[in-house]
Coordinates of C-alpha atoms in Angstrom, one line a residue:
Chain A
M13 CA -21.2 47.1 24.4
A14 CA -23.6 45.1 21.9
P15 CA -22.3 41.9 20.3
N16 CA -21.7 41.8 16.7
R17 CA -24.2 39.9 15.6
K18 CA -24.6 38.1 11.8
K19 CA -26.6 36.3 10.3
L20 CA -26.0 33.5 8.0
L21 CA -28.8 31.7 5.9
L22 CA -28.0 28.2 5.3
I23 CA -30.6 26.8 2.2
G24 CA -30.4 23.8 0.5
R25 CA -32.8 21.2 -0.9
S26 CA -33.8 18.7 1.0
G27 CA -31.0 15.9 2.1
S28 CA -28.5 17.6 0.7
G29 CA -26.5 17.7 4.1
K30 CA -26.8 21.3 5.8
S31 CA -27.7 19.9 8.8
S32 CA -24.9 17.6 8.9
M33 CA -22.3 20.2 7.6
R34 CA -23.7 22.3 11.1
S35 CA -23.3 19.6 13.2
I36 CA -19.6 18.9 12.1
I37 CA -18.3 22.1 12.1
F38 CA -20.1 23.8 15.0
S39 CA -21.3 20.8 17.3
N40 CA -17.9 18.3 17.2
Y41 CA -20.2 15.7 15.7
S42 CA -18.0 13.2 13.5
A43 CA -18.8 12.1 10.1
I44 CA -20.5 8.8 10.6
D45 CA -22.8 10.9 13.5
T46 CA -24.6 12.8 11.2
H47 CA -26.4 9.6 9.8
R48 CA -28.4 10.4 13.4
L49 CA -29.5 13.6 12.3
G50 CA -33.1 13.7 11.0
A51 CA -35.1 16.1 8.5
T52 CA -34.9 19.6 10.0
I53 CA -38.3 21.1 10.9
D54 CA -39.2 24.9 9.4
V55 CA -35.9 26.3 10.5
E56 CA -33.6 25.7 12.9
H57 CA -31.7 28.7 14.6
S58 CA -28.6 28.6 16.4
H59 CA -26.4 31.1 18.2
L60 CA -22.6 30.4 17.7
R61 CA -19.8 32.6 19.0
F62 CA -17.0 32.9 16.9
L63 CA -13.7 34.8 18.2
G64 CA -15.8 36.2 21.3
N65 CA -17.3 38.8 20.4
T66 CA -19.1 37.8 17.2
T67 CA -22.1 36.0 17.2
L68 CA -22.9 34.0 14.3
N69 CA -26.9 33.2 14.1
L70 CA -27.1 30.4 11.7
W71 CA -30.2 29.9 9.9
D72 CA -30.6 26.0 9.1
C73 CA -33.7 26.3 6.8
G74 CA -35.3 23.1 6.4
G75 CA -35.2 22.1 2.8
Q76 CA -38.3 19.7 2.4
N77 CA -41.2 21.6 -0.9
V78 CA -43.1 22.7 1.8
F79 CA -41.0 24.4 3.9
I80 CA -38.7 26.1 0.9
E81 CA -42.3 27.5 -0.5
N82 CA -43.2 28.8 2.7
H83 CA -39.5 30.4 3.0
L84 CA -40.0 32.3 -0.3
T85 CA -43.6 33.6 -0.2
T86 CA -45.3 33.9 3.0
Q87 CA -41.9 34.5 5.4
R88 CA -39.7 36.0 2.9
D89 CA -39.2 39.3 4.5
H90 CA -38.5 37.3 8.0
I91 CA -35.9 35.1 6.2
F92 CA -33.9 37.4 4.3
R93 CA -33.9 40.3 5.7
M94 CA -30.7 41.6 7.3
V95 CA -28.9 38.6 6.0
E96 CA -25.0 39.1 6.0
V97 CA -24.0 35.9 4.1
L98 CA -25.9 33.2 1.7
I99 CA -25.2 29.9 2.1
Y100 CA -26.5 27.6 -0.6
V101 CA -26.0 23.7 -0.9
F102 CA -26.2 22.1 -3.7
D103 CA -26.2 18.1 -3.9
I104 CA -24.0 17.1 -6.1
S105 CA -25.8 13.8 -7.0
S106 CA -28.9 15.3 -7.2
K107 CA -31.2 14.0 -10.2
E108 CA -33.4 17.1 -10.3
V109 CA -31.0 19.9 -11.4
P110 CA -33.6 21.9 -12.7
K111 CA -35.3 22.1 -9.8
D112 CA -32.3 22.9 -8.0
M113 CA -31.5 25.7 -9.7
E114 CA -35.1 27.6 -9.9
T115 CA -34.9 27.4 -5.7
F116 CA -31.2 28.9 -6.2
L117 CA -32.6 31.4 -8.4
R118 CA -35.6 32.4 -6.3
C119 CA -33.7 32.5 -3.4
L120 CA -31.0 35.2 -5.3
E121 CA -34.5 37.3 -6.1
N122 CA -35.3 37.3 -2.7
L123 CA -32.2 38.3 -1.2
Q124 CA -31.9 41.1 -3.6
E125 CA -34.8 42.6 -2.7
F126 CA -34.1 42.2 1.6
S127 CA -30.3 42.6 1.7
P128 CA -28.7 43.0 -1.7
K129 CA -25.1 43.5 0.3
A130 CA -25.1 39.8 1.5
K131 CA -22.1 37.7 0.3
V132 CA -23.3 34.5 -1.4
F133 CA -21.6 30.7 -1.6
V134 CA -22.7 28.1 -3.5
L135 CA -21.1 24.4 -1.9
L136 CA -21.4 22.0 -4.0
H137 CA -21.7 19.1 -1.5
K138 CA -21.2 15.3 -1.5
M139 CA -18.6 15.6 -3.7
D140 CA -17.4 11.9 -2.3
L141 CA -20.2 10.3 -4.1
V142 CA -18.1 11.3 -8.0
R143 CA -15.4 9.4 -9.2
A144 CA -11.7 11.4 -7.7
D145 CA -10.7 11.9 -11.4
R146 CA -13.6 13.7 -12.3
R147 CA -14.4 15.7 -9.2
D148 CA -12.5 18.9 -11.0
Q149 CA -14.5 18.8 -14.3
I150 CA -17.8 18.3 -12.4
F151 CA -17.0 21.2 -10.1
E152 CA -16.1 23.2 -13.4
T153 CA -19.4 22.9 -15.4
T154 CA -21.3 23.1 -12.8
M155 CA -20.3 26.2 -11.0
G156 CA -20.3 27.6 -15.0
K157 CA -24.1 27.0 -15.2
I158 CA -24.5 28.3 -11.9
L159 CA -22.9 31.5 -12.3
D160 CA -24.9 31.8 -15.7
T161 CA -27.8 31.0 -13.4
C162 CA -27.0 34.9 -11.4
K163 CA -25.9 36.6 -14.2
G164 CA -28.4 39.1 -13.7
F165 CA -27.5 39.8 -10.1
D166 CA -24.7 41.7 -8.9
F167 CA -23.7 39.2 -5.8
K168 CA -19.9 38.1 -5.5
L169 CA -20.3 34.5 -6.0
T170 CA -17.6 31.8 -4.5
G171 CA -18.2 28.5 -4.8
F172 CA -16.3 25.5 -3.2
A173 CA -16.8 21.4 -3.5
T174 CA -17.2 19.9 -0.5
S175 CA -17.6 16.6 1.3
I176 CA -18.0 15.6 5.1
W177 CA -15.6 12.6 4.6
D178 CA -12.7 14.8 3.9
E179 CA -11.1 18.2 5.0
S180 CA -12.8 20.0 2.0
L181 CA -15.5 21.4 4.5
Y182 CA -12.9 23.1 6.8
K183 CA -11.9 24.9 4.0
A184 CA -15.0 26.2 2.4
W185 CA -16.4 27.1 6.1
S186 CA -13.1 28.9 7.0
T187 CA -13.5 31.2 4.0
I188 CA -17.1 32.0 4.6
V189 CA -16.2 32.9 8.3
C190 CA -13.7 34.8 7.9
S191 CA -15.3 37.0 5.6
L192 CA -17.1 38.1 8.5
V193 CA -14.3 38.7 10.3
S194 CA -14.3 42.8 10.6
N195 CA -10.5 43.8 11.6
M196 CA -8.7 40.9 9.9
S197 CA -5.9 43.7 8.3
K198 CA -5.2 44.3 12.2
L199 CA -4.9 40.4 13.0
Q200 CA -3.3 39.8 9.9
E201 CA -0.5 42.6 10.1
Y202 CA 0.3 42.0 13.6
L203 CA 0.8 38.0 13.0
Q204 CA 3.7 39.4 10.5
G205 CA 5.3 40.8 13.0
F206 CA 5.1 38.0 15.3
A207 CA 6.5 36.0 12.8
T208 CA 9.1 37.8 11.7
A209 CA 10.3 38.7 15.1
N210 CA 10.6 34.9 15.5
N211 CA 12.0 33.9 12.7
V212 CA 9.5 31.2 12.3
R213 CA 8.8 29.3 8.8
E214 CA 5.0 30.0 9.4
V215 CA 2.0 31.1 12.2
I216 CA -1.2 30.0 12.2
L217 CA -4.5 31.4 14.3
F218 CA -7.2 29.3 14.8
E219 CA -10.5 29.8 16.4
R220 CA -10.8 27.7 19.1
T221 CA -14.1 26.3 19.1
T222 CA -14.7 25.3 15.3
F223 CA -10.8 24.9 14.5
L224 CA -11.2 27.0 11.5
V225 CA -8.1 28.8 9.8
I226 CA -8.6 32.3 11.0
S227 CA -5.1 33.9 9.4
H228 CA -2.1 32.2 8.8
I229 CA 1.7 33.9 7.7
T230 CA 4.1 31.5 5.8
A231 CA 7.5 31.8 4.4
P232 CA 8.3 31.5 1.0
E233 CA 10.6 28.7 1.3
L234 CA 7.9 26.5 3.4
E235 CA 5.2 27.6 0.5
E236 CA 6.3 25.3 -2.2
M237 CA 7.3 22.2 -0.4
A238 CA 4.4 21.9 2.4
D239 CA 1.0 20.3 1.4
P240 CA -1.4 22.9 0.4
K241 CA -4.2 21.4 2.1
R242 CA -2.7 21.3 5.5
F243 CA -4.7 24.2 7.3
E244 CA -7.9 21.9 6.8
K245 CA -6.4 18.5 7.3
I246 CA -4.7 20.4 10.9
S247 CA -8.2 21.3 11.4
N248 CA -9.5 17.6 10.9
I249 CA -6.3 16.4 12.9
I250 CA -6.6 18.5 15.7
K251 CA -10.4 18.7 15.7
S252 CA -10.5 14.8 16.6
Y253 CA -8.2 14.5 18.7
R254 CA -10.0 16.6 20.8
Q255 CA -12.9 14.6 20.7
S256 CA -10.5 12.1 23.0
C257 CA -9.2 14.5 24.8
S258 CA -12.8 15.6 26.1
K259 CA -12.7 11.5 27.2
L260 CA -10.4 12.9 29.7
R261 CA -12.8 15.4 30.8
S262 CA -10.3 18.2 29.7
Q263 CA -9.3 20.6 26.9
L264 CA -6.6 20.4 25.0
Q265 CA -3.8 22.7 26.1
S266 CA -0.5 22.6 24.1
I267 CA 0.8 19.9 21.1
I268 CA 4.7 19.9 20.2
V269 CA 5.9 17.9 17.6
E270 CA 9.4 17.3 17.1
S271 CA 10.8 15.6 14.0
H272 CA 13.9 15.9 11.7
N273 CA 12.1 18.3 9.4
C274 CA 10.0 20.8 11.2
N275 CA 9.2 21.5 14.8
A276 CA 6.0 22.7 15.0
V277 CA 4.1 24.1 18.6
I278 CA 0.6 24.6 19.0
E279 CA -0.3 26.2 22.2
A280 CA -4.0 27.8 23.3
L281 CA -3.5 31.6 22.8
T282 CA -6.7 33.7 24.1
S283 CA -9.7 32.3 25.2
N284 CA -10.8 32.3 21.7
T285 CA -7.8 31.3 19.5
Y286 CA -5.1 29.0 19.0
L287 CA -1.8 29.8 17.7
M288 CA 0.6 27.2 15.6
L289 CA 4.1 28.0 14.9
V290 CA 6.2 25.8 12.8
M291 CA 9.8 26.1 13.1
S292 CA 12.8 24.6 11.1
P293 CA 14.3 21.6 12.4
E294 CA 17.4 23.6 13.6
N295 CA 15.3 25.9 15.6
T296 CA 15.4 23.5 18.6
N297 CA 14.3 26.2 21.4
K298 CA 11.2 25.6 21.7
N299 CA 10.0 26.6 24.8
L300 CA 11.3 30.4 23.9
A301 CA 8.5 29.8 21.1
I302 CA 6.1 28.9 24.0
L303 CA 7.5 31.7 26.2
N304 CA 6.6 34.1 23.3
I305 CA 3.2 33.1 22.9
R306 CA 2.7 33.7 26.2
A307 CA 4.2 37.2 25.8
V308 CA 1.6 38.3 22.9
R309 CA -1.4 37.0 24.6
E310 CA -2.4 40.1 26.1
K311 CA -2.3 41.8 22.8
F312 CA -4.1 39.6 20.9
D313 CA -6.9 39.8 23.5
E314 CA -6.8 43.6 22.8
I315 CA -7.7 43.0 19.4
E316 CA -10.5 40.8 20.0
Q317 CA -11.6 43.2 22.1
A318 CA -11.6 45.9 19.6
E319 CA -13.3 43.7 17.5
A320 CA -16.7 44.2 19.4
V321 CA -16.5 47.9 19.3
Chain B
M27 CA 16.4 -17.5 11.8
E28 CA 13.2 -17.8 10.1
T29 CA 10.5 -15.2 10.9
P30 CA 7.6 -16.3 13.1
K31 CA 4.0 -17.2 11.5
I32 CA 1.0 -16.7 12.7
L33 CA -2.3 -18.2 10.9
L34 CA -5.5 -16.4 10.9
M35 CA -8.0 -18.8 10.7
G36 CA -11.9 -19.5 10.9
L37 CA -14.8 -20.0 8.7
R38 CA -16.0 -17.7 5.7
R39 CA -17.8 -14.5 6.6
G40 CA -16.2 -14.8 10.3
G41 CA -14.1 -11.2 10.0
K42 CA -11.1 -12.3 9.2
S43 CA -10.5 -9.7 6.4
S44 CA -12.1 -7.2 8.7
I45 CA -9.7 -7.5 11.3
R46 CA -6.7 -7.7 9.3
Q47 CA -7.6 -4.5 7.5
V48 CA -8.3 -2.6 10.6
V49 CA -5.5 -3.8 12.6
F50 CA -3.3 -3.4 9.9
H51 CA -4.1 -1.3 7.4
N52 CA -6.3 1.4 9.7
M53 CA -9.2 1.2 7.6
Q54 CA -12.6 2.2 9.3
P55 CA -14.5 -0.5 10.6
L56 CA -17.9 0.2 8.5
E57 CA -15.8 0.2 5.6
T58 CA -14.8 -3.1 6.5
L59 CA -18.9 -3.9 4.6
Y60 CA -17.4 -3.4 1.1
L61 CA -14.3 -6.3 1.7
E62 CA -14.5 -8.9 -0.7
S63 CA -14.4 -12.4 0.4
T64 CA -10.9 -13.4 0.4
S65 CA -10.1 -15.9 -2.4
R66 CA -6.2 -16.7 -1.8
P67 CA -4.0 -16.8 1.1
T68 CA -2.6 -13.0 2.1
E69 CA -0.1 -12.1 4.2
E70 CA 1.0 -9.2 6.2
N71 CA 4.5 -8.4 7.3
M72 CA 5.5 -6.8 10.9
D73 CA 9.1 -5.8 11.2
S74 CA 9.9 -3.9 14.3
L75 CA 10.7 -5.5 17.6
V76 CA 9.0 -8.6 16.8
K77 CA 9.2 -10.3 13.2
F78 CA 6.0 -11.9 11.9
Q79 CA 4.3 -12.9 9.1
L80 CA 0.4 -13.0 9.7
Q81 CA -1.0 -15.2 6.7
E82 CA -4.8 -15.0 6.8
L83 CA -6.1 -18.7 5.4
P84 CA -9.6 -18.5 3.3
G85 CA -12.5 -19.5 4.9
Q86 CA -13.9 -20.7 2.0
L87 CA -11.2 -22.9 1.5
D88 CA -11.6 -26.8 3.7
V89 CA -7.9 -27.2 5.0
F90 CA -9.1 -30.4 5.3
Q91 CA -10.3 -32.1 1.9
A92 CA -5.8 -31.3 1.4
N93 CA -4.3 -34.4 2.5
Q94 CA -2.3 -35.2 5.7
E95 CA 1.3 -34.6 4.6
D96 CA 0.2 -31.3 3.1
Q97 CA -1.6 -30.1 6.6
S98 CA 1.5 -31.2 8.5
H99 CA 3.9 -28.7 6.2
L100 CA 1.4 -26.3 7.0
Y101 CA 1.6 -26.4 10.7
S102 CA 5.3 -27.3 11.2
D103 CA 6.6 -23.3 11.4
V104 CA 3.9 -22.0 12.9
S105 CA 3.7 -19.9 16.0
S106 CA 0.6 -19.3 16.8
I107 CA -2.7 -20.0 15.2
I108 CA -5.5 -17.4 15.5
Y109 CA -8.9 -18.3 14.8
V110 CA -11.9 -16.6 14.4
I111 CA -15.5 -17.9 15.3
D112 CA -18.5 -15.6 14.5
S113 CA -20.2 -15.6 18.1
Q114 CA -23.7 -13.5 15.9
D115 CA -23.7 -16.8 14.0
E116 CA -24.6 -20.3 14.7
Y117 CA -21.3 -21.3 16.0
L118 CA -21.3 -25.6 16.0
M119 CA -19.7 -26.0 13.0
A120 CA -16.8 -23.6 13.6
L121 CA -16.2 -25.2 17.0
Q122 CA -15.7 -28.4 15.5
N123 CA -13.5 -26.9 12.8
L124 CA -11.4 -25.2 15.7
V125 CA -11.1 -28.8 17.6
Q126 CA -10.0 -30.5 14.4
I127 CA -6.8 -27.6 13.9
V128 CA -6.0 -28.0 17.5
E129 CA -6.1 -31.6 16.9
T130 CA -3.8 -31.9 13.9
A131 CA -1.4 -28.6 14.7
Y132 CA -1.1 -30.0 18.2
K133 CA 0.9 -33.3 16.5
V134 CA 2.7 -31.3 14.2
N135 CA 3.7 -28.7 16.9
P136 CA 2.7 -28.9 20.7
K137 CA 4.1 -25.4 21.3
I138 CA 1.7 -23.6 19.5
H139 CA -0.3 -21.1 21.0
F140 CA -3.7 -21.1 19.8
E141 CA -6.1 -17.9 20.1
V142 CA -9.8 -18.5 19.7
L143 CA -11.3 -15.0 19.1
I144 CA -15.0 -14.7 19.8
H145 CA -15.4 -12.3 17.5
K146 CA -18.4 -9.7 16.7
V147 CA -19.2 -9.5 20.4
D148 CA -20.4 -6.0 19.6
G149 CA -24.0 -7.2 18.8
L150 CA -24.7 -9.4 22.0
N151 CA -26.1 -8.0 25.3
E152 CA -23.9 -8.0 28.4
D153 CA -25.7 -11.3 29.3
F154 CA -25.7 -13.1 26.1
R155 CA -21.9 -12.3 25.9
Q156 CA -20.9 -14.3 29.1
D157 CA -23.1 -17.2 28.4
T158 CA -21.7 -17.2 24.6
Q159 CA -18.3 -17.1 26.2
R160 CA -18.8 -19.6 28.5
D161 CA -20.5 -22.1 26.2
I162 CA -17.8 -22.0 23.9
I163 CA -14.9 -22.5 26.6
Q164 CA -16.9 -25.0 27.6
R165 CA -17.4 -26.8 24.4
V166 CA -14.1 -26.5 23.1
T167 CA -11.9 -27.8 26.3
D168 CA -14.7 -30.7 26.7
E169 CA -14.3 -31.7 23.3
L170 CA -10.5 -31.4 23.6
T171 CA -10.1 -33.5 26.9
D172 CA -12.3 -36.3 24.6
M173 CA -9.3 -36.4 22.6
D174 CA -6.5 -36.1 25.1
I175 CA -5.3 -33.3 24.3
T176 CA -5.3 -31.1 27.5
N177 CA -1.8 -29.6 27.6
A178 CA -2.9 -27.2 24.3
D179 CA -1.8 -23.6 24.9
L180 CA -5.3 -22.0 24.3
T181 CA -6.6 -18.6 25.1
F182 CA -9.8 -16.9 24.6
H183 CA -10.5 -13.3 23.9
M184 CA -14.0 -11.2 23.0
T185 CA -13.3 -9.0 20.4
S186 CA -15.0 -6.5 17.6
I187 CA -13.4 -4.5 15.5
F188 CA -15.8 -1.2 16.3
D189 CA -14.0 -0.6 20.1
H190 CA -10.3 -1.2 20.8
S191 CA -11.1 -5.1 21.9
I192 CA -9.4 -6.5 18.5
V193 CA -6.1 -4.5 19.3
E194 CA -6.2 -5.3 22.7
A195 CA -6.2 -8.8 21.7
F196 CA -3.6 -8.7 19.0
S197 CA -1.6 -7.0 21.1
R198 CA -1.7 -9.8 23.9
I199 CA -1.3 -11.9 21.4
V200 CA 1.7 -10.3 19.5
Q201 CA 3.3 -10.1 23.1
K202 CA 3.8 -13.6 23.3
L203 CA 6.3 -13.5 20.7
V204 CA 8.3 -10.5 22.1
P205 CA 11.7 -11.7 23.4
K206 CA 12.6 -11.0 26.6
L207 CA 9.3 -9.3 27.5
S208 CA 9.4 -9.9 31.6
S209 CA 12.5 -7.8 31.5
L210 CA 11.2 -5.4 29.4
T211 CA 8.2 -4.8 31.3
Q212 CA 10.4 -4.5 34.4
L213 CA 12.1 -2.0 32.7
L214 CA 9.1 -0.2 31.5
D215 CA 8.1 -0.1 35.7
I216 CA 11.2 1.2 36.9
F217 CA 10.7 4.3 34.1
C218 CA 7.3 5.0 35.4
A219 CA 8.2 4.7 39.0
R220 CA 10.8 7.0 38.6
S221 CA 9.2 9.5 36.4
G222 CA 6.2 9.7 37.8
I223 CA 4.5 9.0 34.6
E224 CA 1.1 6.7 35.1
K225 CA 0.8 4.4 32.2
V226 CA 3.3 4.1 29.9
F227 CA 3.1 1.5 26.3
L228 CA 5.4 0.7 23.7
F229 CA 3.5 0.8 20.3
D230 CA 4.6 -0.5 17.3
A231 CA 3.9 2.6 14.8
N232 CA 2.1 1.2 11.9
S233 CA -0.3 -0.8 13.6
K234 CA -1.0 0.8 16.6
I235 CA -0.6 -2.7 18.4
Y236 CA 1.3 -2.2 21.8
L237 CA 4.2 -4.6 22.2
A238 CA 4.8 -3.9 26.0
T239 CA 3.3 -2.3 28.9
D240 CA 3.9 -1.8 32.2
S241 CA 2.1 -3.9 34.8
S242 CA -0.6 -1.4 35.8
P243 CA -4.0 -2.7 34.6
V244 CA -4.6 -0.9 30.9
D245 CA -7.6 1.8 31.0
V246 CA -9.7 2.6 27.7
E247 CA -9.2 6.1 28.0
T248 CA -5.4 6.1 28.3
Y249 CA -4.9 3.7 25.5
Q250 CA -7.7 5.7 23.6
I251 CA -5.9 8.8 23.8
C252 CA -2.5 7.4 23.3
S253 CA -2.9 5.4 20.1
D254 CA -5.0 8.8 19.0
F255 CA -1.9 11.0 19.4
I256 CA 0.5 8.8 17.3
D257 CA -2.3 9.7 14.8
V258 CA -1.6 13.4 15.4
S259 CA 1.8 13.7 15.7
I260 CA 3.0 11.7 12.5
D261 CA 0.0 13.2 10.5
L262 CA 1.3 17.0 11.9
A263 CA 4.9 15.9 11.1
N264 CA 4.0 14.6 8.0
L265 CA 2.1 17.9 6.5
Y266 CA 5.7 20.2 7.0
S267 CA 8.1 17.1 5.0
K268 CA 9.6 17.7 2.0
N269 CA 8.2 14.8 0.3
G270 CA 5.1 14.7 1.4
S271 CA 5.2 11.6 3.6
M272 CA 8.3 10.2 5.4
Q273 CA 10.4 7.4 4.4
S274 CA 8.6 5.1 8.1
Q275 CA 11.9 4.6 9.4
S276 CA 14.6 7.0 8.8
G277 CA 11.7 9.9 8.9
S278 CA 10.5 9.3 12.3
Q279 CA 13.6 8.0 14.0
Q280 CA 13.9 11.7 15.4
L281 CA 10.2 12.1 16.5
S282 CA 9.3 13.3 19.7
C283 CA 6.0 14.9 20.7
L284 CA 4.5 16.5 23.8
S285 CA 0.4 17.1 24.4
K286 CA -0.8 18.8 27.7
L287 CA -4.3 19.3 28.7
Q288 CA -5.7 21.8 30.9
N289 CA -6.1 19.6 33.9
G290 CA -2.2 18.9 33.6
V291 CA -2.4 15.8 31.9
N292 CA 0.6 15.4 29.7
V293 CA 0.9 12.8 27.1
Y294 CA 4.6 12.5 25.6
L295 CA 5.6 10.3 22.9
S296 CA 9.0 9.5 21.6
Y297 CA 10.4 6.8 18.8
M298 CA 12.5 4.4 20.7
V299 CA 14.2 1.4 18.7
K300 CA 13.1 -0.5 15.6
G301 CA 10.0 1.2 14.6
L302 CA 8.6 1.7 18.2
L303 CA 7.1 4.5 19.8
L304 CA 7.0 5.3 23.3
L305 CA 3.6 6.7 24.7
G306 CA 3.6 7.8 28.3
M307 CA 0.8 9.6 30.2
S308 CA 1.2 11.7 33.3
R309 CA -0.4 13.7 35.7
S310 CA 1.8 16.3 36.9
D311 CA 2.4 19.7 35.6
S312 CA 5.9 21.3 36.8
Q313 CA 8.5 22.2 34.4
Q314 CA 11.3 20.1 36.4
K315 CA 9.6 16.8 35.8
L316 CA 9.3 17.9 32.1
V317 CA 13.2 17.6 31.5
L318 CA 13.3 14.9 33.9
V319 CA 11.2 12.4 31.9
E320 CA 12.8 13.7 28.8
N321 CA 15.8 12.7 30.6
N322 CA 14.5 9.3 31.7
I323 CA 13.3 8.4 28.2
C324 CA 16.8 8.9 26.8
V325 CA 18.0 6.5 29.5
L326 CA 15.3 4.0 28.5
R327 CA 16.3 4.2 24.6
D328 CA 19.9 3.1 25.6
G329 CA 18.3 0.4 27.4
L330 CA 16.4 -0.8 24.7
E331 CA 19.0 -0.4 22.3
M332 CA 21.5 -2.8 24.5
I333 CA 19.1 -5.3 24.7
Y334 CA 17.7 -5.6 21.3
T335 CA 20.3 -4.4 18.9

């Protein structure tokens, strides 16, 4: 059974924060720790297991002019062949916008030539450097410019405003990675069944190592009152808690929260996922919920195995 | 009864405002670099098991230019004075200032607790740290003996905002104000022994200062995981509340959380009385133990209610 390999290109000009992102999402760095990262030389490959059988080959391409030139000319067939996802990072505080755009355009040209089916994601990074009330506006105008640039290509383009200092980074990467999970519909369907059977308000499925949201089912009455950014926030909260767990040399098994407005259970599901259940405060039977989670473990294992074939 | 007052004093740039922000406002230590200098007395109120008002006095202001009557007024209703000494700087001026303060305040009210924070020790290496501490204690006690003040209640703490030593020091300072602390400690000891819990803290929910703990020694990892778990529980519960954030008092009153790690460590959190959270850590994993602990927590809560309400 050959593992499912996906090639992700992470490109952007030097200092735009590519390696910082990678370290936070996949290597459990905290935002402050990323100060220690140096410049990436040429291409840094990392192989990350995601959901067990999917292997993400993340190519973190160094952004100094000399490397970029190299990537776009001599090595271009090596770099741009068989790409599933291109993630292009723009530094929002960059002074050389035309140059950024030009590099982006040349990347798209190469991608068109070698892997025309790739998905393209654009991250407008370092948003924390922009005043909070102007962020939306700046995001809109910059995305407008970028969309103009790539008019000639038939790539579907998705843009995100990100910063390593808040949860926006998790949202972007969660969307990127989820676009690679192949039998999402089956997972979604099964999760829906589980939510109905347990009469819960919300079910969220997280990937284990990165704690990115894979899928979720939300009851309509919760949708309007809960925080719309909750998924990213949960990823963020749990990830930092897991770091303190690791100081006790152990892994997180479960969290149960009971308060006057909700009951929530987070429990390790399979070897690759965590499941979170949110119940109404009247529903006090948390032990039953935990039993139910344990009961569906095998089924989820099966789905994950099927993913590989 | 009037609320006891704690004065936070020290020379300029000693780190008083940073301490206040880190302890009471959850500010990240690195962000305190950007604090403006404090120009007027700033107050901080704490109202849980102990009530007190922490007043920060600006360091630029030389209190001793003011006339004698003003000073006695300043110290008459004070229960503790926290004096911050910058250990990375030349501290002879600070020591002189401290001795002066002790002298005047002791005359006004001999019952004042003097707490000396030998601050910013994160920048000193291990040997130098001890030398500095010894030197400071030696000089201060010598000066005071020369002035014939031998009974003043002076305590020295080594602190830094970059680790948990500052919270530890504040916990010890505040614990002196907790009424009936010894019976509280005894109660917690009994609770630990009967429920198979290794370590238990009573935290103030807002500042994460612990007001009481059982008599076993505090180790850093346990403290860290307990204090992190408070964040996790409150943040998760807030995500699903109706108005985004709960009213600190009424909302958290039913909060009760449990986290399990894979090596069998359980972390408990439960709301007690008057804004206090009980945090406990145990290393056993049987289901019956959980029920026993839950029951004992209820008994302890009743006990606390009897003492403090």
